[in-house]
Coordinates of C-alpha atoms in Angstrom, one line a residue:
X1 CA -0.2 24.3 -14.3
X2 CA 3.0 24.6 -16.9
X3 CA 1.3 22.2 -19.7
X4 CA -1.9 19.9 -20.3
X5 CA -0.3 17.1 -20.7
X6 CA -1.9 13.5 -21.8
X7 CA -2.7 11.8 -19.1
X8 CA -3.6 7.7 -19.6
X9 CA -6.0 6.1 -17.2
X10 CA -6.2 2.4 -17.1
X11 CA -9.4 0.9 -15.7
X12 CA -9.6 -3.6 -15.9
X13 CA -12.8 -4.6 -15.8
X14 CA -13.9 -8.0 -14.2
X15 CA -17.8 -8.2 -13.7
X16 CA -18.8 -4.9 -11.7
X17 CA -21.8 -4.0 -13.8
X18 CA -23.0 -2.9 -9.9
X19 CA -20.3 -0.1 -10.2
X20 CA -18.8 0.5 -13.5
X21 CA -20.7 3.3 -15.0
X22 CA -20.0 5.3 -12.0
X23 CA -16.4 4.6 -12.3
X24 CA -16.0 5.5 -16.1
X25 CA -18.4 8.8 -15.5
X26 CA -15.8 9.8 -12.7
X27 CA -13.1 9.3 -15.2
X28 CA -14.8 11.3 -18.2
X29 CA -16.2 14.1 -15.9
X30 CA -12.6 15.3 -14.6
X31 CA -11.8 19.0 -14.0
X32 CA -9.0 17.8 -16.3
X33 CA -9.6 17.3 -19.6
X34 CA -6.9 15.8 -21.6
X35 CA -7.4 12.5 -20.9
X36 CA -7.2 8.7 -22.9
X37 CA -9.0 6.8 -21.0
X38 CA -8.5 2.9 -21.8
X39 CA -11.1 0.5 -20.4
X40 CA -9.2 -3.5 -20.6
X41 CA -12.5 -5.7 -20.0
X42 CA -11.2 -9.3 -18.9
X43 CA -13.7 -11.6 -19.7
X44 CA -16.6 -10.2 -17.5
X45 CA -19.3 -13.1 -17.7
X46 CA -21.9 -10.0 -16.4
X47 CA -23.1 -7.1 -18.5
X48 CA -20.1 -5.3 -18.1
X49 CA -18.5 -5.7 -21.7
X50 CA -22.4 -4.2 -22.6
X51 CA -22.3 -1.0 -20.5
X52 CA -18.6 -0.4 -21.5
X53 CA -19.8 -0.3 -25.2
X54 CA -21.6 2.5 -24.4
X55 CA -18.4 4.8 -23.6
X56 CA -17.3 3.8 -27.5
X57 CA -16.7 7.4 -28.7
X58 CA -15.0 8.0 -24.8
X59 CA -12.5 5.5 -24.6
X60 CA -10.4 3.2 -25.9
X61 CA -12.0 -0.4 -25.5
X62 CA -9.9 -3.7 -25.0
X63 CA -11.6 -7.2 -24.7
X64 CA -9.7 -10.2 -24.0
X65 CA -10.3 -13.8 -22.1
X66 CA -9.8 -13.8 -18.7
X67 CA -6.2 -13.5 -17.3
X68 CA -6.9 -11.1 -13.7
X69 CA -6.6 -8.2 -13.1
X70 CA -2.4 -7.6 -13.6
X71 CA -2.3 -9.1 -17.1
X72 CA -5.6 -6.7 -17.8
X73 CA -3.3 -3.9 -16.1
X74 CA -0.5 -4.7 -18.6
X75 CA -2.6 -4.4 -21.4
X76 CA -3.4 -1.3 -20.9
X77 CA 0.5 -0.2 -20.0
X78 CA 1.1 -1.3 -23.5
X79 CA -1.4 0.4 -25.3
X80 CA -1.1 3.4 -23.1
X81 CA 0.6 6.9 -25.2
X82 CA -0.2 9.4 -22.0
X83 CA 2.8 11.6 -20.7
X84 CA 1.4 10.4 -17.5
X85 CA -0.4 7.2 -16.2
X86 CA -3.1 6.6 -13.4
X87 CA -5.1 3.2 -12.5
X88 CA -8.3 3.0 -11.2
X89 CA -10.2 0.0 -10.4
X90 CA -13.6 -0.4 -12.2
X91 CA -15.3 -0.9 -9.0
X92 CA -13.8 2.6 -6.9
X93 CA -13.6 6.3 -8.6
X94 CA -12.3 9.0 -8.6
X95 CA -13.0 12.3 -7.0
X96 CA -13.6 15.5 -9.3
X97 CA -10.5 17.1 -9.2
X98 CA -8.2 14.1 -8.7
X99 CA -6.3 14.4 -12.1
X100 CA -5.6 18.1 -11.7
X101 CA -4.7 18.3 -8.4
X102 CA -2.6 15.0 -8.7
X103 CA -0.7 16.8 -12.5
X104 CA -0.4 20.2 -11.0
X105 CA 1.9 18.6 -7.8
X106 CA 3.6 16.5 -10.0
X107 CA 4.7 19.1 -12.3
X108 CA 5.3 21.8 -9.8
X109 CA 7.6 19.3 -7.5
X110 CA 9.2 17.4 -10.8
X111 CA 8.7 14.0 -9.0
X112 CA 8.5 10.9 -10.8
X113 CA 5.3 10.0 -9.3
X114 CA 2.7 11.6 -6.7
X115 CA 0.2 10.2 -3.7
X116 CA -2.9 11.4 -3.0
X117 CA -5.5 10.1 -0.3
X118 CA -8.2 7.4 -0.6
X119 CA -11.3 7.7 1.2
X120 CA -14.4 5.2 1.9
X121 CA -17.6 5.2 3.4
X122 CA -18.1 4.1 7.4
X123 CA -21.4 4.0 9.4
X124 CA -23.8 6.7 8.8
X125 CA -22.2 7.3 5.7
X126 CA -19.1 9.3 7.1
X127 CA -16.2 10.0 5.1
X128 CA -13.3 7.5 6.7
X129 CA -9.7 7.8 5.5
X130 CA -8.1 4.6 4.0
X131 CA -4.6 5.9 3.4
X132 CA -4.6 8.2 6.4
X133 CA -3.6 11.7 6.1
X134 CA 0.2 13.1 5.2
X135 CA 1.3 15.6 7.5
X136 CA 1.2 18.0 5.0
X137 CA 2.1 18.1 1.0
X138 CA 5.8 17.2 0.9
X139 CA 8.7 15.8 -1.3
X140 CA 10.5 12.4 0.1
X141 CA 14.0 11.9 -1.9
X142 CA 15.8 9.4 -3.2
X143 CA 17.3 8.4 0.4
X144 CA 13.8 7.7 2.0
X145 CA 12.0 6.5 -0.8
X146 CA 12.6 3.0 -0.4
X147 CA 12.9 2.7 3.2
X148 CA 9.3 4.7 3.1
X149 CA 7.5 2.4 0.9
X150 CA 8.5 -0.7 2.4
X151 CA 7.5 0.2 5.3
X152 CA 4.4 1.5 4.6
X153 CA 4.5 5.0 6.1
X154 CA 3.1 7.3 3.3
X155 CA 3.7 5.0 0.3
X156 CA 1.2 2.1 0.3
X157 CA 1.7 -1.1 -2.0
X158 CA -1.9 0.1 -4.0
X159 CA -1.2 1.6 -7.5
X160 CA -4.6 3.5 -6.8
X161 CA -4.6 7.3 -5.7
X162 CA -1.7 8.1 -7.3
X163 CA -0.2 10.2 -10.4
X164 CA 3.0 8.5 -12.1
X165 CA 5.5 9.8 -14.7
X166 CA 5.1 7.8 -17.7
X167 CA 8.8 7.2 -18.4
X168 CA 9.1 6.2 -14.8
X169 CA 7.6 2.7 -16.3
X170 CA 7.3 2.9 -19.5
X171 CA 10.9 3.4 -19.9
X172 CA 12.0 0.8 -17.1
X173 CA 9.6 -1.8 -18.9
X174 CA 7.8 -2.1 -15.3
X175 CA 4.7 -4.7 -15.7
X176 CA 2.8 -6.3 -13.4
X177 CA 3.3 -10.2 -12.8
X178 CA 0.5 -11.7 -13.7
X179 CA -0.8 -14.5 -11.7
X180 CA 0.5 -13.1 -8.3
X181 CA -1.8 -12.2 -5.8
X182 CA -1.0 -8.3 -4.3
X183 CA 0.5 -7.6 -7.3
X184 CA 0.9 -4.1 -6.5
X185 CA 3.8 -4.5 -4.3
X186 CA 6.4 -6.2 -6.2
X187 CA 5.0 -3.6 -8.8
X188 CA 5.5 -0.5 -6.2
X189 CA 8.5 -1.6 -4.7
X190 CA 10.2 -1.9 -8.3
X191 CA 9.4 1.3 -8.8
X192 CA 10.3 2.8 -6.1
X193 CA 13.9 1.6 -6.9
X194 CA 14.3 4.0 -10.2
X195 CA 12.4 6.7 -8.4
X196 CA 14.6 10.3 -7.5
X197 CA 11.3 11.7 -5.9
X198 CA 7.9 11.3 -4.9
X199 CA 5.3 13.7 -3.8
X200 CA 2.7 13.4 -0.8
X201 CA -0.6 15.4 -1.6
X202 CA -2.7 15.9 1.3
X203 CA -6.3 16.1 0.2
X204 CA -8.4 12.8 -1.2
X205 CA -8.3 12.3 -4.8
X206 CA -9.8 8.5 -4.7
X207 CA -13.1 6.9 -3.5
X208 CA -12.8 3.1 -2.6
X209 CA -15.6 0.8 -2.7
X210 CA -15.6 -1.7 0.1
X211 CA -17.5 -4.8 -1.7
X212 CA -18.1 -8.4 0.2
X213 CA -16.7 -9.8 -3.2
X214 CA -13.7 -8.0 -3.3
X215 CA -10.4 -10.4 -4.2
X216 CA -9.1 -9.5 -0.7
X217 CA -11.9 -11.1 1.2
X218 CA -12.3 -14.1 -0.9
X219 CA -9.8 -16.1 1.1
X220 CA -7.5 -18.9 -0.3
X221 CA -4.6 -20.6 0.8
X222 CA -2.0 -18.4 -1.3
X223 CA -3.2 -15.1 0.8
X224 CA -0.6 -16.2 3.4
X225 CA 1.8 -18.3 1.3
X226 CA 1.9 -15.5 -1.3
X227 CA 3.2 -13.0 1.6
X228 CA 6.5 -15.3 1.2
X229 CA 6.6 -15.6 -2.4
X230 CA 6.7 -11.9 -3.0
X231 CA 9.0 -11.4 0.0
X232 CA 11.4 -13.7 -1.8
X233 CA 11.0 -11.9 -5.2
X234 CA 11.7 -8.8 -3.9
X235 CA 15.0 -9.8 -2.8
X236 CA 16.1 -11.2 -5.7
X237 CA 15.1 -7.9 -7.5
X238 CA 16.7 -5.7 -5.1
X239 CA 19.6 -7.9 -5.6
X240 CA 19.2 -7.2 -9.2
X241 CA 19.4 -3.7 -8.4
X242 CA 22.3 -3.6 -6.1
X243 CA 20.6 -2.3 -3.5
X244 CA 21.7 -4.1 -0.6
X245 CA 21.2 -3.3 2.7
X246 CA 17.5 -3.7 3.1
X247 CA 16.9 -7.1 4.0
X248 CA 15.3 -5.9 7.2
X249 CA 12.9 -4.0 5.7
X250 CA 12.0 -6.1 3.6
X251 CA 11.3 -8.8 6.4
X252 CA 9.3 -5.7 8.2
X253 CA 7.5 -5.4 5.5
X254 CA 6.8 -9.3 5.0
X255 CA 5.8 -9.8 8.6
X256 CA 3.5 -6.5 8.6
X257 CA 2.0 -7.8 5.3
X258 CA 0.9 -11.9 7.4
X259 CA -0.3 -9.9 10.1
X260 CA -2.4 -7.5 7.8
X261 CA -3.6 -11.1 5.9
X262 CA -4.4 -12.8 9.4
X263 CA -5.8 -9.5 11.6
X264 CA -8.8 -9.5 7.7
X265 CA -9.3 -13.2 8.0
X266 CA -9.7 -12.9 11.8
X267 CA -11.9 -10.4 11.5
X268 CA -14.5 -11.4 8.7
X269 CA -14.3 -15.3 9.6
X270 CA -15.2 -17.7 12.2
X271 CA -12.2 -19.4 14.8
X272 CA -12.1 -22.6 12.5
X273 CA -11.4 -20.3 9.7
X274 CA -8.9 -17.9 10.6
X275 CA -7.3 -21.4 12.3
X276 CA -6.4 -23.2 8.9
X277 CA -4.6 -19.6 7.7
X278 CA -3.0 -19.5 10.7
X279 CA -1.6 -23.0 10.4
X280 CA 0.1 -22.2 6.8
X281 CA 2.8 -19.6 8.3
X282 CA 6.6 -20.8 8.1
X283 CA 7.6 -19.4 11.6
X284 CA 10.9 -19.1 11.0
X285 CA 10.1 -15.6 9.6
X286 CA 9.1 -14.6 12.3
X287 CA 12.2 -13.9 14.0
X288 CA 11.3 -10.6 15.1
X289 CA 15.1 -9.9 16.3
X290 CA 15.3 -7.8 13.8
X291 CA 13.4 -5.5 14.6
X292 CA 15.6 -3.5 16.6
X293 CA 16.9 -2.1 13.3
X294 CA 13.9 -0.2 12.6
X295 CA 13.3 1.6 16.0
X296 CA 9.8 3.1 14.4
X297 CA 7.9 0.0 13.5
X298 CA 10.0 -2.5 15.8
X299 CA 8.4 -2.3 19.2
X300 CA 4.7 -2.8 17.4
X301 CA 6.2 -5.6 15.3
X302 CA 7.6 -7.4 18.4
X303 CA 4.6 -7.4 20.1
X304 CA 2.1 -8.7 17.4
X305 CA 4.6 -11.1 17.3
X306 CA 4.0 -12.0 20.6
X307 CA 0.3 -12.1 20.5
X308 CA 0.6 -14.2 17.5
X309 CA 2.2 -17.1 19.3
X310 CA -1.4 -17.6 20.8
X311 CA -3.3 -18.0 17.5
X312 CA -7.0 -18.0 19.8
X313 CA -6.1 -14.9 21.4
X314 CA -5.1 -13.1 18.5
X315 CA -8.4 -14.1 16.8
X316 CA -10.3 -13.1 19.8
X317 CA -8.2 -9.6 20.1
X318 CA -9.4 -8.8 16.4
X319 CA -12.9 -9.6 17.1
X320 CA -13.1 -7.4 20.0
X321 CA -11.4 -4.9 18.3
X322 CA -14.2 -5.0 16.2
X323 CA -17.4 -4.9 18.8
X324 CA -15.8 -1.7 19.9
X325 CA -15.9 -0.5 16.0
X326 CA -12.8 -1.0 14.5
X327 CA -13.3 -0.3 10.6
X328 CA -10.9 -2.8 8.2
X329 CA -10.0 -2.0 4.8
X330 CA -9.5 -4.8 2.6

């Protein structure tokens, strides 16, 4: 390692007295020790605001009403004076050495920010990957960057599990749009349009908790119609950007995103359910002639496509899918 840099770590906090002390310990236990860790409670009805009180002489406390989880995020982006920045939801942790390993790749590869892997807990309590493994620890540039992370090869919409450069939003006045559901992507995807170079580290760095009352299962209407909303921000910011050209992905991306949304609600809800979600889609988006353009993801596009024109059969595919063990990560 060149330096010991700050490094900021911004944990919201929403009612987990179940799992916050484990996340904070995680946090103030790192190999890594230069750390400001800043804990945004937002409005937690539980005795969460009580157990973060007793980090006072570790952290750096914010309370404020209840806004969700981005406008908590932002508060902590704005009070944040690390050299770099790392979130981590009050409810997951992180591993040991996450920081270290995450700071040493990003200052031995100079990328603006790095990706390490998330892991959970399947049956028996076996380690199961939820951002699967890299092929190995390597650079993407500025030509694949975009293209990557839109399509969801190595770099996933979640801000968690990964290392960023300050500067990289600080400087670019990147915040999170509050009162948007999934607002990591439009967040990710902004930031992958100032980036020069990210860096994939192969080895976990980031536990995920897999709770019933996560925001993810806890359907609602706007889990489907908010797949449309963000597609249609994201062009008008890539627009903004001048970076044309990408309209494809961006539809591969919006259609991988329903199907994501409708394969979760298949599989932890009943017919009747999944039925109503179903019934929200605008199918005029899914066109899937373009999918010819991206040769990698267009064949499995196409035929969930397909499938999805028989909304009982779909629904039946997922659950079978899970009889024969399929895990899902919400």
């Amino acid at each position: 390692m060149t330096s010991t840099p700050l490094v900021s770590i911004i944990v919201p906090v929403y009612n987990v007295e179940q799992y916050i002390r484990r996340c904070i310990d995680s946090i103030i236990n790192q190999s890594y020790k230069n750390i400001e860790l800043i804990i945004v409670d937002d409005g937690s009805t539980d005795s969460s605001q009580q157990i973060i009180k007793e980090y006072k002489e570790k952290a750096i406390i914010f309370t404020q009403q209840n806004k969700g989880l981005a406008a908590a995020r932002n508060t902590g982006l704005y009070h944040a004076t690390g050299a770099y920045l790392c979130f981590v939801d009050s409810d997951d942790y992180l591993l040991n050495d996450a920081i270290m390993s995450m700071l040493n790749t990003i200052q031995q590869t100079n990328a603006d920010f790095v990706c390490g892997l998330a892991i959970s807990t399947g049956k028996n309590g076996t380690e199961i990957p939820v951002i699967h493994k890299f092929k190995k620890d390597t650079i993407i540039g500025n030509s694949e960057i975009i293209k990557d992370a839109l399509l969801g090869y190595n770099i996933k919409n979640s801000v968690w599990a990964k290392l960023y450069d300050a500067r990289l939003i600080l400087n670019g006045n990147c915040k999170f749009i509050e009162g948007l559901i999934n607002e990591d992507q439009i967040f990710t995807s902004a930031l992958v349009l100032k980036a020069n170079k990210v860096a994939l580290l192969n080895r976990p760095v980031y536990y995920i908790e897999q709770r019933v009352t996560s925001i993810s299962r806890n359907y609602k209407d706007e889990n489907i119609t908010v797949c449309h909303t963000n597609y249609e921000k994201l062009q008008i910011i890539f627009k903004s950007h001048n970076k044309t050209g990408y309209d494809d992905y961006l539809k591969c991306q919006y259609i991988t995103n329903v199907l994501y949304t409708l394969v979760s609600i298949a599989y932890n809800t009943k017919f009747s359910t999944f039925s109503h979600f179903y019934s929200l889609l605008d199918a005029s988006y899914f066109n899937p002639d373009f999918s010819s353009h991206i040769k990698l993801k267009g064949a499995f596009i196409s035929l969930i496509y397909r499938i999805s024109q028989t909304p009982r059969f779909f629904y039946h595919l997922v659950r079978l899918s899970k009889l024969l063990g399929y895990r899902r990560y919400n």
